[in-house]
Amino acid sequence: MNCFSIVLLERVRSLSASLLFVCWAFASVGLAQQPLKTLLAGVDHRAVTSLNGDWHYLVDQPPAKGLYTSSGKIRDNGYALNTRPNIKDGPHNEEYDFATAPTLKVPVDWNTQDPTLFRYEGVVWYQRDFNYTPQPNTRTFLHIGAANYKSFIWVNQKRICDHEGGFTPFDCEVTAVLKPGDNFVVIAVDSTRDIDGIPSVGIDWFNYGGLTRDVSLVTLPTKFIDDYDVHLKHGTTFSAAEADTLAGYIHVEGATTGTTVTLRVPEAGVDAALKTDGNGRASFEVKAKHLELWSHENPKLYAVELASGEDRLNDEIGFRDIRVEGTKILLNGKPIFLQGANMHAEAPYRTGRACTDEDVKNIFGFLKDLNANFVRLAHYPHDERMERAADREGIMVWSEIPLWQHISFEKPEVYAKATYMLNEMIRRDRNKASVILWSVSNETPNNPVRTKFLTDLANEARRLDPTRPITSALIGPHLKGTEMVQDDPFADALDVVGQNEYIGWYELRPEDADNIQWKLPQKPILISEFGAEAKQGVHGGKDERWTEEQQVNVYEHQFIMIKKIPQVRGLVPWVLMDFRSPTRNIPKLQDGFNRKGLISEDGKKKLAFTLFQKVYTERSVGKSE
Ligand code: GCU
């Protein structure tokens, strides 16, 4: 019985995520003697061998016999073998051939590369050759930045690892199966929606499939740093005068008790020699000199050097304090008001899953134009480039796992999935100062099973990272006369409450918002989604749906309402940019796009963009305290 089944049977809620994470690491390929599967924090700051570029691909349509047996088990003798067809005589293979197959670019989803795959949701096989030169006393991992939704990996015909979840990285050890010279890797990616998946089957975004983020080989010393947390010490209160201590841990995979780890932050006068405990973890609290705290106005990043044995890892980390006090959000002890927008990982101009420097530059260009200081990366962790850009640009981030609306809350294996997705999100981005909120869900049904599931998950997030407030976007306030009441019990588990509402679009008329009083929890509230659809370039009266003027009208009435809610600490309109969603089927108006963007998918700003630009410049809606 492997760890995963233990978790399923005993539904041990309190099973610590790290134990679960380790179980997950092995469970995907069986017993512990299998290669290590992990998530290497800081990979984007390591020297790696990129495997981005052209990969051969073959479509394995349902029932995907190249991957699954008739009972749905994974075959190790299907396309994974990467054999050649025998054209002349003798045994033939399964009638596939990667060597003569066309190619896809990795990363980038398959939907926007091959028109025949635009709406395809299923299995696509990827294959490429690569050269490897053995380096003594090292371990090599295959790093996958993200693969949507399930992925199965073989190297030189050996099964390496599997992964479920379309938006977070994972690293699979390939040391034992690599050969000097020519090697090959075969990856099956299955984007089929799964009722017990996270997200489940009903989503309002495009289910872009494939190897949607960077792929590389990472070669490390036999003992290496795989996880670390270097943050400004987070005490029960914050005092700028005492903001001079760094705290956290560095974990060295393979380390024994007493292994030396060094932490250097030269510009802050930190040069500490630490020792690992029996679990390979070196915890620390060290005094720093004249720390400049990270903020929107001054996104100061420090060069941080970690070392242990042969391993070196350099990162750039900002130090700041984020916390809630009453109904206020305090950044470095000062109340803040978040002026931002939601954004899907939709690539401006080209569409598709955003995954390149160019995509990130375009998105941050829009945020800068908007005078935003905040972005909600809906509804899943985006490419790591986004948080790196946010760190550099001083844009604060709401980061979220894709637990969207209806999932199978009653199933223990779904809770286990949610827990390791949360773990992956936090492990990848815990050292990004820009990330100020972890969100565990979006718009889930208010019932006891879900509330227990999410309350446990919120507490797990707090256990994993006690330095950040936990949030979630709620829906379902109910109108009593002119009072809109939000009494979802899940709000009790949150530090910051996101309130989604579409008064003036999905319900009531825009002008009804003027007279609505809200009854909300006495916590910091972000209006985490609000807005209306407009097709860019369609103009008409302010009451004419789908016009830009109507979209502005909805927001103007929204502002009248929001100004009356004293604990609102942020505006997050849905959505910065129109994004693909197959459920949006009004020809000529939507054409498969959700049109609530302030900007069209080809970068054209709507009147509502100009409205927010003005509101954000003047800071005319909402107060930080
Ligand atoms: C919901 C949901 C979004 C969705 C939006 C809409 O609130 O959170 O993912 O796109 O509404 O209907 O446009």
mmCIF file of N, CA and C in Angstrom, residues 534-540 544 546-553 605-608:
data_model
loop_
_atom_site.group_PDB
_atom_site.id
_atom_site.type_symbol
_atom_site.label_atom_id
_atom_site.label_comp_id
_atom_site.label_asym_id
_atom_site.label_seq_id
_atom_site.Cartn_x
_atom_site.Cartn_y
_atom_site.Cartn_z
ATOM 1 N N ALA A 534 -18.350 43.796 -22.869
ATOM 2 C CA ALA A 534 -18.451 44.794 -23.948
ATOM 3 C C ALA A 534 -17.528 44.340 -25.059
ATOM 4 N N LYS A 535 -18.018 44.400 -26.252
ATOM 5 C CA LYS A 535 -17.169 44.085 -27.403
ATOM 6 C C LYS A 535 -16.432 45.366 -27.770
ATOM 7 N N GLN A 536 -15.125 45.288 -27.788
ATOM 8 C CA GLN A 536 -14.334 46.503 -28.061
ATOM 9 C C GLN A 536 -14.730 47.071 -29.432
ATOM 10 N N GLY A 537 -15.004 48.409 -29.426
ATOM 11 C CA GLY A 537 -15.374 49.057 -30.691
ATOM 12 C C GLY A 537 -16.856 49.114 -30.924
ATOM 13 N N VAL A 538 -17.660 48.432 -30.057
ATOM 14 C CA VAL A 538 -19.129 48.524 -30.189
ATOM 15 C C VAL A 538 -19.593 49.639 -29.276
ATOM 16 N N HIS A 539 -20.208 50.664 -29.872
ATOM 17 C CA HIS A 539 -20.613 51.838 -29.088
ATOM 18 C C HIS A 539 -22.115 52.049 -29.178
ATOM 19 N N GLY A 540 -22.664 52.690 -28.183
ATOM 20 C CA GLY A 540 -24.115 52.964 -28.155
ATOM 21 C C GLY A 540 -24.485 53.593 -26.840
ATOM 22 N N GLU A 544 -27.256 50.129 -23.324
ATOM 23 C CA GLU A 544 -27.261 49.132 -24.406
ATOM 24 C C GLU A 544 -26.196 48.071 -24.115
ATOM 25 N N TRP A 546 -23.483 45.181 -24.134
ATOM 26 C CA TRP A 546 -22.401 44.829 -25.060
ATOM 27 C C TRP A 546 -21.678 46.047 -25.620
ATOM 28 N N THR A 547 -22.192 47.263 -25.304
ATOM 29 C CA THR A 547 -21.437 48.449 -25.756
ATOM 30 C C THR A 547 -20.402 48.806 -24.699
ATOM 31 N N GLU A 548 -19.395 49.521 -25.156
ATOM 32 C CA GLU A 548 -18.385 49.987 -24.206
ATOM 33 C C GLU A 548 -18.990 50.959 -23.206
ATOM 34 N N GLU A 549 -19.947 51.767 -23.703
ATOM 35 C CA GLU A 549 -20.564 52.758 -22.801
ATOM 36 C C GLU A 549 -21.327 52.058 -21.667
ATOM 37 N N GLN A 550 -21.967 50.956 -21.997
ATOM 38 C CA GLN A 550 -22.727 50.216 -20.965
ATOM 39 C C GLN A 550 -21.797 49.637 -19.912
ATOM 40 N N GLN A 551 -20.645 49.153 -20.380
ATOM 41 C CA GLN A 551 -19.677 48.589 -19.429
ATOM 42 C C GLN A 551 -19.220 49.678 -18.450
ATOM 43 N N VAL A 552 -18.959 50.876 -18.966
ATOM 44 C CA VAL A 552 -18.584 52.006 -18.098
ATOM 45 C C VAL A 552 -19.720 52.312 -17.120
ATOM 46 N N ASN A 553 -20.934 52.308 -17.634
ATOM 47 C CA ASN A 553 -22.102 52.630 -16.790
ATOM 48 C C ASN A 553 -22.218 51.665 -15.607
ATOM 49 N N LYS A 605 -7.756 49.097 -25.946
ATOM 50 C CA LYS A 605 -8.367 49.489 -24.675
ATOM 51 C C LYS A 605 -9.793 49.956 -24.880
ATOM 52 N N LYS A 606 -10.653 49.513 -23.946
ATOM 53 C CA LYS A 606 -12.048 49.923 -23.988
ATOM 54 C C LYS A 606 -12.219 51.173 -23.109
ATOM 55 N N LEU A 607 -13.369 51.821 -23.192
ATOM 56 C CA LEU A 607 -13.624 53.018 -22.384
ATOM 57 C C LEU A 607 -13.479 52.707 -20.891
ATOM 58 N N ALA A 608 -13.848 51.472 -20.495
ATOM 59 C CA ALA A 608 -13.767 51.107 -19.070
ATOM 60 C C ALA A 608 -12.318 51.125 -18.594
#
